[in-house]
Tab-separated table of C-alpha atoms and ligand atoms in Angstrom:
chain	number	residue	atom	x	y	z
W	1	MET	CA	-97.428	151.431	36.121
W	2	ARG	CA	-97.919	155.031	37.407
W	3	VAL	CA	-98.203	157.928	34.983
W	4	LEU	CA	-98.009	161.333	36.210
W	5	CYS	CA	-99.556	164.226	34.145
W	6	ILE	CA	-98.578	167.780	35.141
W	7	GLY	CA	-100.452	170.940	33.891
W	8	GLU	CA	-103.590	172.879	34.221
W	9	CYS	CA	-107.246	172.020	34.353
W	10	MET	CA	-109.629	174.802	33.818
W	11	ALA	CA	-113.593	175.214	34.155
W	12	GLU	CA	-115.197	175.014	30.840
W	13	MET	CA	-118.273	176.682	29.868
W	14	VAL	CA	-120.104	174.946	27.068
W	15	PRO	CA	-122.963	176.412	25.328
W	16	THR	CA	-126.134	174.352	25.522
W	17	GLY	CA	-128.535	176.218	23.056
W	18	GLY	CA	-129.928	179.372	24.369
W	19	SER	CA	-127.691	182.274	24.153
W	20	GLN	CA	-127.014	182.683	27.755
W	21	ASP	CA	-127.067	178.820	28.775
W	22	TYR	CA	-124.127	176.894	29.483
W	23	ARG	CA	-122.930	173.593	30.838
W	24	LEU	CA	-120.265	173.612	33.400
W	25	GLY	CA	-117.250	171.007	32.503
W	26	PHE	CA	-113.453	170.587	33.259
W	27	ALA	CA	-110.564	170.276	30.666
W	28	GLY	CA	-107.338	171.182	29.623
W	29	ASP	CA	-104.549	169.583	27.375
W	30	THR	CA	-102.596	167.353	30.110
W	31	PHE	CA	-106.052	166.712	31.929
W	32	ASN	CA	-107.582	165.598	28.727
W	33	THR	CA	-104.639	162.903	28.140
W	34	ALA	CA	-104.884	161.876	32.011
W	35	TRP	CA	-108.702	161.477	31.400
W	36	TYR	CA	-108.462	159.441	28.062
W	37	LEU	CA	-105.338	157.330	29.687
W	38	ALA	CA	-107.457	156.495	32.838
W	39	ARG	CA	-110.393	155.245	30.625
W	40	SER	CA	-108.102	153.250	28.161
W	41	ALA	CA	-105.538	151.683	30.697
W	42	PRO	CA	-107.615	150.893	33.821
W	43	ARG	CA	-104.875	149.115	35.340
W	44	VAL	CA	-102.506	152.113	35.128
W	45	GLN	CA	-102.367	154.468	38.094
W	46	VAL	CA	-102.770	157.864	36.394
W	47	SER	CA	-102.117	160.925	38.787
W	48	TYR	CA	-102.739	164.524	38.122
W	49	LEU	CA	-100.417	167.257	39.265
W	50	THR	CA	-101.721	170.848	39.535
W	51	VAL	CA	-102.900	173.535	42.166
W	52	VAL	CA	-106.238	174.710	42.719
W	53	GLY	CA	-107.818	177.221	44.705
W	54	ASP	CA	-109.689	176.772	48.331
W	55	ASP	CA	-113.272	177.510	46.743
W	56	ALA	CA	-116.181	175.506	45.684
W	57	ILE	CA	-115.391	175.403	42.054
W	58	SER	CA	-111.794	173.996	42.770
W	59	ALA	CA	-113.517	171.302	44.983
W	60	GLN	CA	-115.724	170.314	42.144
W	61	MET	CA	-112.899	170.113	39.906
W	62	THR	CA	-110.860	167.984	42.364
W	63	LYS	CA	-113.841	165.766	42.527
W	64	PHE	CA	-114.464	165.375	39.085
W	65	THR	CA	-110.781	164.153	38.608
W	66	ARG	CA	-111.388	161.512	41.568
W	67	ASP	CA	-114.458	160.384	39.996
W	68	SER	CA	-112.903	160.086	36.238
W	69	GLY	CA	-110.475	157.408	37.992
W	70	ILE	CA	-107.619	159.910	38.104
W	71	ASP	CA	-105.516	160.152	41.470
W	72	ASP	CA	-106.116	163.526	42.973
W	73	GLY	CA	-103.341	163.134	45.759
W	74	LEU	CA	-100.858	165.421	44.163
W	75	ILE	CA	-103.197	168.217	43.670
W	76	ARG	CA	-102.175	171.044	45.767
W	77	THR	CA	-104.310	173.889	47.322
W	78	SER	CA	-103.623	177.770	46.956
W	79	PRO	CA	-105.977	179.564	49.309
W	80	ASP	CA	-105.744	182.986	47.497
W	81	LYS	CA	-106.216	181.695	43.851
W	82	THR	CA	-108.802	179.634	41.783
W	83	VAL	CA	-108.907	177.690	38.648
W	84	GLY	CA	-108.595	179.235	35.141
W	85	LEU	CA	-111.903	179.129	33.200
W	86	TYR	CA	-112.620	179.170	29.509
W	87	MET	CA	-115.750	179.661	27.667
W	88	ILE	CA	-116.911	178.293	24.158
W	89	SER	CA	-118.863	180.567	21.954
W	90	LEU	CA	-120.643	179.362	18.751
W	91	ASP	CA	-121.279	181.414	15.756
W	92	LYS	CA	-122.954	179.606	12.929
W	93	GLY	CA	-121.173	176.278	14.050
W	94	GLU	CA	-117.832	177.887	14.285
W	95	ARG	CA	-116.348	177.566	17.800
W	96	SER	CA	-114.113	180.322	19.607
W	97	PHE	CA	-112.784	180.353	22.876
W	98	SER	CA	-112.342	183.083	25.730
W	99	TYR	CA	-110.057	182.523	28.405
W	100	TRP	CA	-109.661	183.615	32.019
W	101	ARG	CA	-106.487	181.789	33.132
W	102	SER	CA	-103.707	184.449	33.653
W	103	ASP	CA	-103.981	184.518	37.416
W	104	SER	CA	-104.822	180.690	37.782
W	105	ALA	CA	-103.796	178.767	40.667
W	106	ALA	CA	-102.122	176.132	38.552
W	107	ARG	CA	-99.196	178.747	37.652
W	108	ALA	CA	-97.907	177.829	41.004
W	109	LEU	CA	-97.738	174.171	40.269
W	110	ALA	CA	-93.827	174.237	40.230
W	111	ASP	CA	-93.452	176.444	43.402
W	112	ASP	CA	-93.076	173.527	45.617
W	113	VAL	CA	-89.883	171.582	44.433
W	114	ASP	CA	-89.918	168.769	47.038
W	115	HIS	CA	-93.584	167.952	46.071
W	116	LEU	CA	-92.621	168.148	42.493
W	117	ARG	CA	-89.821	165.837	43.136
W	118	LYS	CA	-91.481	163.359	45.314
W	119	ALA	CA	-94.332	162.977	42.698
W	120	MET	CA	-91.810	162.386	40.003
W	121	ALA	CA	-89.984	159.617	42.215
W	122	ASP	CA	-93.140	157.950	42.668
W	123	ALA	CA	-93.908	157.783	38.954
W	124	ASP	CA	-92.920	155.559	36.115
W	125	VAL	CA	-93.996	157.833	33.410
W	126	ILE	CA	-94.095	161.631	33.453
W	127	TYR	CA	-96.265	163.589	30.773
W	128	PHE	CA	-96.265	167.442	30.559
W	129	SER	CA	-96.872	169.877	27.466
W	130	GLY	CA	-95.784	173.262	26.066
W	131	ILE	CA	-99.083	174.468	27.760
W	132	THR	CA	-97.451	173.385	31.184
W	133	LEU	CA	-94.457	175.303	30.424
W	134	ALA	CA	-96.246	178.267	28.818
W	135	ILE	CA	-98.401	179.113	31.999
W	136	LEU	CA	-95.553	179.003	34.405
W	137	PRO	CA	-93.341	182.086	35.443
W	138	ASP	CA	-89.677	181.571	34.577
W	139	ALA	CA	-88.556	180.430	37.593
W	140	GLY	CA	-91.279	177.705	37.814
W	141	ARG	CA	-90.475	176.701	34.176
W	142	SER	CA	-86.766	176.172	35.039
W	143	THR	CA	-87.747	174.590	38.202
W	144	LEU	CA	-90.193	172.024	36.234
W	145	ILE	CA	-87.421	171.387	33.602
W	146	ASP	CA	-84.601	170.579	36.105
W	147	ALA	CA	-86.891	168.250	38.054
W	148	VAL	CA	-87.856	166.349	34.813
W	149	LYS	CA	-84.289	166.223	33.545
W	150	GLU	CA	-83.412	164.670	37.093
W	151	ALA	CA	-86.275	162.198	36.772
W	152	ARG	CA	-85.166	161.212	33.173
W	153	ALA	CA	-81.577	160.645	34.643
W	154	ALA	CA	-83.013	158.469	37.244
W	155	GLY	CA	-84.455	156.177	34.717
W	156	LYS	CA	-88.224	157.879	34.566
W	157	GLU	CA	-89.727	157.776	31.031
W	158	ILE	CA	-90.653	161.359	30.030
W	159	ALA	CA	-93.525	162.338	27.348
W	160	PHE	CA	-93.885	165.699	26.032
W	161	ASP	CA	-96.055	167.213	23.677
W	162	PRO	CA	-95.000	170.599	22.511
W	163	ASN	CA	-98.656	171.973	22.037
W	164	LEU	CA	-97.452	175.060	20.713
W	165	ARG	CA	-99.738	178.221	21.654
W	166	PRO	CA	-98.055	181.428	20.660
W	167	ARG	CA	-100.600	183.375	22.270
W	168	LEU	CA	-99.649	182.101	25.776
W	169	TRP	CA	-95.908	183.509	25.332
W	170	ALA	CA	-94.326	186.532	25.349
W	171	SER	CA	-92.928	185.998	22.063
W	172	MET	CA	-92.388	183.526	19.454
W	173	ASP	CA	-88.750	183.233	20.395
W	174	ALA	CA	-89.614	182.631	24.086
W	175	MET	CA	-91.566	180.122	23.159
W	176	ARG	CA	-89.249	178.456	20.719
W	177	ASP	CA	-86.630	178.347	23.153
W	178	ALA	CA	-88.615	176.961	26.123
W	179	ILE	CA	-90.242	174.312	24.026
W	180	MET	CA	-86.687	173.039	22.925
W	181	GLU	CA	-85.847	172.814	26.549
W	182	GLY	CA	-88.490	170.859	27.103
W	183	ALA	CA	-87.627	168.591	24.084
W	184	ALA	CA	-84.079	168.291	25.385
W	185	VAL	CA	-85.527	166.412	28.497
W	186	CYS	CA	-87.983	164.024	26.857
W	187	ASP	CA	-87.650	160.588	25.790
W	188	ILE	CA	-90.888	160.641	23.699
W	189	ALA	CA	-91.772	163.789	21.801
W	190	LEU	CA	-95.408	164.183	20.562
W	191	PRO	CA	-95.427	167.145	18.270
W	192	SER	CA	-98.228	168.291	15.984
W	193	TYR	CA	-97.054	168.955	12.330
W	194	GLU	CA	-99.527	171.830	11.569
W	195	ASP	CA	-98.593	173.611	14.656
W	196	GLU	CA	-94.797	172.952	14.231
W	197	ALA	CA	-94.510	173.823	10.520
W	198	HIS	CA	-96.189	177.313	11.364
W	199	CYS	CA	-94.002	178.138	14.430
W	200	PHE	CA	-90.581	176.417	13.454
W	201	ASP	CA	-91.079	176.714	9.663
W	202	ASP	CA	-90.583	172.773	9.242
W	203	PRO	CA	-90.831	171.710	5.663
W	204	THR	CA	-92.007	168.232	6.389
W	205	PRO	CA	-93.109	166.447	9.430
W	206	GLN	CA	-89.703	164.542	9.024
W	207	ALA	CA	-88.182	167.679	9.513
W	208	THR	CA	-90.331	168.192	12.468
W	209	ALA	CA	-89.209	164.728	14.063
W	210	ARG	CA	-85.629	165.428	13.225
W	211	ARG	CA	-85.561	168.575	15.210
W	212	TYR	CA	-86.755	166.628	18.349
W	213	VAL	CA	-84.236	163.867	18.004
W	214	ASP	CA	-81.432	166.482	17.246
W	215	ALA	CA	-82.753	167.990	20.678
W	216	GLY	CA	-82.652	164.793	22.687
W	217	ALA	CA	-85.678	162.842	22.150
W	218	ASP	CA	-85.360	159.033	21.501
W	219	THR	CA	-88.698	158.606	19.984
W	220	VAL	CA	-90.692	161.294	18.206
W	221	ILE	CA	-94.384	160.584	17.045
W	222	VAL	CA	-95.463	163.172	14.729
W	223	LYS	CA	-99.314	163.813	14.567
W	224	ASN	CA	-100.528	165.391	11.238
W	225	GLY	CA	-104.342	165.575	11.273
W	226	SER	CA	-105.864	163.106	8.736
W	227	GLY	CA	-102.359	162.700	7.408
W	228	ALA	CA	-100.114	159.596	8.211
W	229	VAL	CA	-98.414	159.844	11.552
W	230	ILE	CA	-94.743	159.710	11.363
W	231	VAL	CA	-92.555	157.759	14.012
W	232	PHE	CA	-88.815	157.922	14.686
W	233	GLU	CA	-87.445	155.552	16.933
W	234	ASP	CA	-84.221	153.690	17.223
W	235	GLY	CA	-82.885	155.390	14.313
W	236	THR	CA	-85.732	154.249	11.941
W	237	TRP	CA	-88.604	155.921	10.387
W	238	SER	CA	-91.972	154.462	9.941
W	239	GLU	CA	-95.325	155.940	9.174
W	240	SER	CA	-98.946	155.020	10.315
W	241	PRO	CA	-101.776	155.424	8.227
W	242	VAL	CA	-104.780	157.297	9.503
W	243	HIS	CA	-108.029	156.518	8.243
W	244	PRO	CA	-109.685	160.054	7.928
W	245	VAL	CA	-113.413	160.304	9.092
W	246	THR	CA	-116.075	161.280	6.815
W	247	ASP	CA	-118.084	163.179	9.581
W	248	LEU	CA	-115.548	165.325	11.200
W	249	VAL	CA	-117.313	167.084	14.083
W	250	ASP	CA	-114.917	168.688	16.436
W	251	THR	CA	-111.303	168.134	16.662
W	252	THR	CA	-110.928	169.508	20.034
W	253	ALA	CA	-108.725	167.281	22.077
W	254	ALA	CA	-107.638	164.981	19.103
W	255	GLY	CA	-104.041	165.149	20.103
W	256	ASP	CA	-104.635	165.039	23.660
W	257	SER	CA	-106.652	161.809	23.304
W	258	PHE	CA	-103.829	160.357	20.695
W	259	ASN	CA	-101.304	160.949	23.425
W	260	ALA	CA	-103.304	159.082	25.923
W	261	GLY	CA	-103.415	156.207	23.521
W	262	VAL	CA	-99.469	156.393	23.025
W	263	LEU	CA	-99.040	156.197	26.920
W	264	ALA	CA	-101.535	153.620	27.242
W	265	GLY	CA	-99.789	151.392	24.795
W	266	TYR	CA	-96.437	152.362	26.518
W	267	ALA	CA	-97.869	151.190	29.943
W	268	LYS	CA	-98.832	147.894	28.554
W	269	GLY	CA	-95.745	147.133	26.925
W	270	ALA	CA	-96.817	147.316	23.555
W	271	PRO	CA	-94.416	148.233	20.550
W	272	THR	CA	-94.706	151.602	19.433
W	273	GLN	CA	-96.517	150.709	16.068
W	274	SER	CA	-99.383	149.290	18.019
W	275	SER	CA	-99.669	152.230	20.372
W	276	VAL	CA	-99.710	154.524	17.585
W	277	ALA	CA	-102.483	152.544	15.770
W	278	PHE	CA	-104.349	152.366	19.058
W	279	ALA	CA	-103.903	156.429	19.569
W	280	CYS	CA	-105.149	156.814	16.050
W	281	ASN	CA	-108.254	154.723	16.786
W	282	LEU	CA	-109.045	156.678	19.933
W	283	ALA	CA	-108.530	160.122	18.486
W	284	ARG	CA	-110.602	159.055	15.476
W	285	ALA	CA	-113.464	158.515	17.605
W	286	VAL	CA	-112.819	161.748	19.711
W	287	VAL	CA	-113.204	163.824	16.409
W	288	GLN	CA	-116.563	162.535	15.708
W	289	GLN	CA	-118.116	163.863	18.700
W	290	ARG	CA	-118.176	167.228	20.231
W	291	GLY	CA	-116.471	168.515	23.210
W	292	ALA	CA	-112.995	167.725	24.659
W	293	LEU	CA	-114.019	164.588	26.915
W	294	VAL	CA	-116.218	162.484	24.914
W	295	PRO	CA	-117.568	158.942	25.808
W	296	ILE	CA	-115.629	156.289	24.039
W	297	ALA	CA	-117.084	152.681	23.057
W	298	ALA	CA	-115.354	149.704	24.556
W	299	ASP	CA	-114.336	148.584	21.041
W	300	GLU	CA	-112.367	151.671	20.547
W	301	LEU	CA	-110.465	151.135	23.458
W	302	THR	CA	-109.022	147.641	22.667
W	303	LEU	CA	-105.090	147.678	21.875
W	304	ASP	CA	-103.929	144.793	19.925
W	305	GLU	CA	-100.588	144.045	21.689
W	306	LYS	CA	-99.793	141.379	18.942
W	307	THR	CA	-98.990	143.749	16.085
P	1	ADP	P1	-103.771	168.281	17.193
P	1	ADP	O1	-105.083	168.216	17.975
P	1	ADP	O2	-102.694	168.243	18.415
P	1	ADP	O3	-103.621	169.482	16.476
P	1	ADP	P2	-103.778	166.719	14.935
P	1	ADP	O4	-104.976	167.507	14.687
P	1	ADP	O5	-102.670	166.241	14.293
P	1	ADP	O6	-103.402	166.966	16.446
P	1	ADP	O7	-104.591	165.441	15.230
P	1	ADP	C1	-104.328	164.168	16.323
P	1	ADP	C2	-104.812	162.978	15.699
P	1	ADP	O8	-106.183	162.797	15.794
P	1	ADP	C3	-104.167	162.457	14.374
P	1	ADP	O9	-102.903	162.022	14.385
P	1	ADP	C4	-105.252	161.637	13.953
P	1	ADP	O10	-104.833	160.213	14.548
P	1	ADP	C5	-106.268	161.871	14.654
P	1	ADP	N1	-107.242	162.855	13.753
P	1	ADP	C6	-107.213	164.291	13.607
P	1	ADP	N2	-108.056	164.455	12.541
P	1	ADP	C7	-108.704	163.298	11.910
P	1	ADP	C8	-109.628	163.026	10.944
P	1	ADP	N3	-110.133	164.022	10.046
P	1	ADP	N4	-109.822	161.723	10.768
P	1	ADP	C9	-109.155	160.805	11.604
P	1	ADP	N5	-108.343	161.062	12.369
P	1	ADP	C10	-108.041	162.296	12.791
């Protein structure tokens, strides 16, 4: 089974205590999912498709990708660009983020349509997000959506996390239109209710699921923080309980790791209910540690395929 994740990985500066001391890391929504997937499904080939620069930080990022067990063979290089960057600031325990990504190399990830098509042809599952769509220029976004649509018609499984980020879009309407275009070409939609309620005025998680089903998704899995996960599949609703943590540390990458759990389950041929339960366990472990990419204990990585 080959899973292709498409999007942007950024350099990350994490404060280490002193007011001017930072540790360099690498993260980004679709990359985080690829990272957790590589950990939780070692037999799955996970590839990451993006564009980086031709400089030292880009080489470090590509090496990190490789060292994480993610195939870097589809990463293209743009000689006159570099990778995006974000810095985490801490003020009395509250995190805030500053971004330098508006001219990042990843914005060209859909410029080479032949590369995109070939990468998709070689994959069984294709995963992208609303952030992947947000960073692209209009032409690139259309190219990506068209390529995904073709891949779906050719029998590939398409997974899409809308990952709504109004600040990355020219307007709320532009975001809503593009997200629903993404929804129309996916098999599995993985929205987060809090964001969807805010941006689409959905009164309930079921309303969110219904909107993605109506757009064309076969399976919709609605994350809802510490609330139950709502699943719509084959015309049937179900709920998966979430066991809220008592020691919530940092919700960064909760949704990204959850998506990795769902994809790991899919790749292993597990029923959706088991995949969602596994995804909840994985995300539960992630929110109890600081940072996007956290070490996960082996028992958190066990998927019960029988349930
Ligand atoms: P996102 O990160 O996309 O906003 P959510 O906040 O909805 O996504 O969380 C994704 C998943 O992380 C949830 O479905 C749940 O499985 C897990 N999760 C989030 N918050 C908690 C919590 N307080 N306790 C346990 N699990 C949690």
